[in-house]
Coordinates of C-alpha atoms in Angstrom, one line a residue:
M1 CA 127.0 17.1 146.8
G2 CA 126.3 13.3 146.8
Q3 CA 123.5 11.8 144.7
Q4 CA 120.3 11.9 146.3
A5 CA 118.9 8.9 147.5
T6 CA 115.8 7.6 145.8
G7 CA 115.3 4.3 147.2
A8 CA 116.4 1.1 145.9
E9 CA 113.3 0.4 143.5
A10 CA 114.9 2.4 140.8
Y11 CA 118.2 0.0 140.4
L12 CA 116.1 -3.6 140.6
P13 CA 116.6 -5.2 137.2
E14 CA 113.4 -5.8 135.2
G15 CA 112.7 -9.4 135.0
G16 CA 115.2 -12.3 135.8
G17 CA 115.6 -14.0 139.1
L18 CA 118.0 -14.3 142.2
A19 CA 121.0 -14.3 139.9
A20 CA 119.9 -11.2 138.2
L21 CA 119.1 -9.1 141.6
R22 CA 122.5 -10.3 143.0
E23 CA 124.4 -8.9 139.9
A24 CA 122.7 -5.7 140.1
V25 CA 122.6 -5.2 144.0
D26 CA 126.0 -3.8 144.2
G27 CA 125.0 -0.7 142.0
C28 CA 122.4 0.3 144.4
R29 CA 122.2 3.9 145.2
G30 CA 119.1 4.0 147.1
C31 CA 120.5 5.2 150.2
G32 CA 123.6 6.6 151.6
L33 CA 125.0 3.4 153.0
Y34 CA 126.8 2.4 149.9
R35 CA 129.4 5.2 150.5
D36 CA 131.1 3.5 153.4
A37 CA 130.4 0.0 152.9
T38 CA 132.8 -2.4 151.2
Q39 CA 130.4 -4.1 149.1
A40 CA 126.5 -4.9 149.0
V41 CA 125.5 -8.2 150.6
F42 CA 123.0 -9.9 148.9
G43 CA 120.9 -13.2 150.3
A44 CA 122.5 -16.8 149.9
G45 CA 120.5 -19.7 149.2
P46 CA 118.7 -21.9 147.2
A47 CA 115.5 -20.3 144.7
G48 CA 112.4 -22.7 146.2
A49 CA 113.8 -22.6 149.7
R50 CA 110.9 -23.2 152.1
L51 CA 112.2 -20.8 154.7
L52 CA 113.6 -17.5 154.0
L53 CA 115.4 -16.0 157.2
A54 CA 116.1 -12.2 157.2
G55 CA 118.2 -10.2 159.7
E56 CA 119.0 -6.8 160.3
Q57 CA 122.1 -5.8 158.1
P58 CA 125.4 -7.4 157.1
G59 CA 128.2 -7.2 160.0
D60 CA 131.9 -6.5 159.7
A61 CA 132.7 -10.1 158.8
E62 CA 129.9 -10.2 156.2
D63 CA 130.7 -6.9 154.5
R64 CA 134.3 -7.9 153.9
R65 CA 133.2 -11.4 152.8
G66 CA 130.2 -10.4 150.7
A67 CA 127.9 -13.2 152.2
P68 CA 125.3 -13.0 154.9
F69 CA 125.8 -14.6 158.5
V70 CA 129.1 -15.7 158.2
G71 CA 130.5 -13.8 161.3
P72 CA 129.8 -14.7 164.8
A73 CA 126.2 -14.3 164.9
G74 CA 126.0 -16.6 162.0
R75 CA 127.5 -19.4 163.9
V76 CA 125.1 -18.9 166.6
L77 CA 122.6 -19.0 163.7
D78 CA 124.0 -22.3 162.1
D79 CA 123.9 -24.0 166.0
A80 CA 120.4 -23.0 166.4
L81 CA 119.0 -24.0 163.3
E82 CA 120.8 -27.4 163.5
A83 CA 119.3 -27.6 167.2
A84 CA 116.0 -27.0 165.7
G85 CA 116.3 -29.5 162.9
I86 CA 116.5 -27.2 159.9
P87 CA 119.1 -27.7 157.4
R88 CA 120.9 -24.3 156.8
D89 CA 121.9 -25.1 153.2
E90 CA 118.0 -25.7 152.5
A91 CA 116.8 -22.1 153.9
Y92 CA 117.6 -18.7 152.0
V93 CA 119.5 -16.2 154.3
T94 CA 119.5 -12.5 153.8
N95 CA 119.2 -9.1 155.6
V96 CA 116.6 -6.4 155.2
V97 CA 119.3 -3.8 154.3
K98 CA 122.1 -4.8 152.0
H99 CA 125.1 -2.5 153.3
F100 CA 126.9 -2.4 156.7
K101 CA 126.1 0.8 158.8
F102 CA 129.0 1.3 161.4
T103 CA 130.8 3.9 163.0
R104 CA 134.6 3.7 164.2
D105 CA 136.0 3.1 167.7
A106 CA 138.1 5.9 169.2
R107 CA 141.3 4.6 167.3
G108 CA 139.6 4.5 164.1
S109 CA 140.9 0.5 163.8
R110 CA 137.4 -1.0 164.5
R111 CA 134.3 -0.7 163.1
I112 CA 131.3 -0.7 165.3
H113 CA 127.9 -1.6 164.0
R114 CA 125.1 1.1 164.2
T115 CA 121.4 0.3 163.3
P116 CA 119.7 1.4 160.1
S117 CA 117.4 4.2 160.3
R118 CA 113.7 3.6 159.6
T119 CA 114.5 5.5 156.1
E120 CA 117.1 3.4 155.3
V121 CA 115.2 0.0 155.9
V122 CA 112.2 1.5 153.9
A123 CA 114.6 2.7 151.0
C124 CA 116.2 -1.1 151.0
R125 CA 112.7 -3.0 151.2
P126 CA 112.3 -3.5 147.4
W127 CA 115.5 -5.9 147.3
L128 CA 114.0 -8.1 150.1
D129 CA 110.5 -8.1 148.5
A130 CA 112.1 -9.0 145.3
E131 CA 114.1 -11.9 147.3
I132 CA 110.7 -13.2 148.6
A133 CA 109.1 -12.9 145.1
A134 CA 111.9 -14.9 143.6
V135 CA 112.3 -17.7 146.3
G136 CA 108.6 -18.1 147.0
P137 CA 109.2 -19.3 150.7
E138 CA 106.3 -20.9 152.9
V139 CA 107.7 -18.9 155.8
V140 CA 109.7 -15.3 156.1
V141 CA 111.5 -15.7 159.6
C142 CA 112.5 -12.2 160.9
L143 CA 115.6 -12.1 163.1
G144 CA 115.4 -9.6 165.2
A145 CA 113.4 -5.9 165.7
T146 CA 114.9 -4.0 162.8
A147 CA 113.7 -7.0 160.5
A148 CA 110.3 -7.6 162.1
K149 CA 109.3 -4.1 162.1
A150 CA 110.5 -3.5 158.0
V151 CA 108.4 -6.7 157.2
L152 CA 105.3 -6.3 159.8
G153 CA 105.2 -2.5 160.4
P154 CA 107.0 -0.3 162.8
G155 CA 104.8 -1.1 165.6
F156 CA 105.5 -4.7 165.8
R157 CA 107.1 -5.7 168.9
V158 CA 109.3 -8.9 169.0
T159 CA 109.0 -9.3 172.7
R160 CA 105.1 -9.7 172.5
E161 CA 104.6 -11.9 169.3
R162 CA 107.9 -13.9 169.1
G163 CA 107.7 -17.5 168.0
R164 CA 104.0 -16.6 166.5
L165 CA 102.9 -17.6 162.7
L166 CA 101.6 -14.4 161.4
P167 CA 100.4 -13.4 158.0
L168 CA 102.7 -11.4 155.5
P169 CA 101.0 -8.1 155.4
D170 CA 99.2 -7.0 152.0
A171 CA 100.1 -10.6 150.6
P172 CA 97.8 -12.8 148.6
G173 CA 96.3 -15.5 150.6
D174 CA 98.3 -18.1 149.2
G175 CA 101.4 -15.8 150.3
P176 CA 104.1 -16.8 153.2
S177 CA 103.7 -16.8 156.9
V178 CA 105.7 -14.7 159.0
L179 CA 107.4 -15.7 162.0
A180 CA 109.5 -13.2 164.4
T181 CA 112.6 -14.1 166.9
V182 CA 115.6 -12.4 168.2
H183 CA 118.6 -11.7 166.3
P184 CA 121.4 -14.2 167.1
S185 CA 123.6 -11.7 167.9
S186 CA 121.5 -10.9 170.9
V187 CA 122.6 -14.7 172.1
L188 CA 126.0 -13.4 172.2
R189 CA 124.9 -10.0 174.0
S190 CA 123.4 -11.9 176.6
D191 CA 124.7 -12.3 180.2
P192 CA 127.0 -15.4 180.3
E193 CA 124.7 -16.9 182.6
Q194 CA 121.5 -16.5 180.6
R195 CA 123.3 -17.1 177.4
R196 CA 122.2 -20.6 177.2
A197 CA 118.4 -19.9 178.0
A198 CA 118.4 -17.4 175.3
F199 CA 120.1 -19.8 172.7
D200 CA 117.4 -22.1 173.6
A201 CA 114.5 -19.8 173.5
L202 CA 115.7 -18.8 169.7
V203 CA 115.8 -22.6 169.1
E204 CA 112.5 -23.0 170.4
D205 CA 111.1 -20.4 168.3
L206 CA 112.9 -22.0 165.2
R207 CA 111.2 -25.3 165.8
V208 CA 107.9 -23.7 165.1
V209 CA 108.9 -23.7 161.4
A210 CA 110.9 -26.9 161.5
P211 CA 109.8 -29.3 158.6

């Protein structure tokens, strides 16, 4: 039998900042996703960033390269941030789940994204909490339903609350605000005739937290 999943908290380093967390994350065995992924994918960006953007999980390109939002969805995010007037290199970008969850196509040659379970999201949440504490952002931007539910609770609906600044649950009074919007990959999945409108709606949400 494999090692029993215990959640990520047991694998977080004591003390230290982003560098210590990044060094420790690949040793995490808090859920079973590490078994099939190439590597853990930690966040990227400066400590002290005003914005922390959190997506769902690494995709195929991110899993191979070991960096967040470097695939097709990352290019949409780059374009949306630029259009909203937010320099990406001044934001911290991460995912709520650090390992790529996938299944293979019938030929076994292509890895197809699978949505993380609630159990896997909860198991990985300590890494995101540690990143928020180390970065100290003014706003946490949740990209997509999985990230929003991880941060704001399983009953949260992006379709009802997107683009609004909300308090971070259980945070002190001076804690960061939270804004939820769609995941950039949803723009790519949109009907071609609706893609521009979907992109513009994402940009409009991001403008709420622009400098």
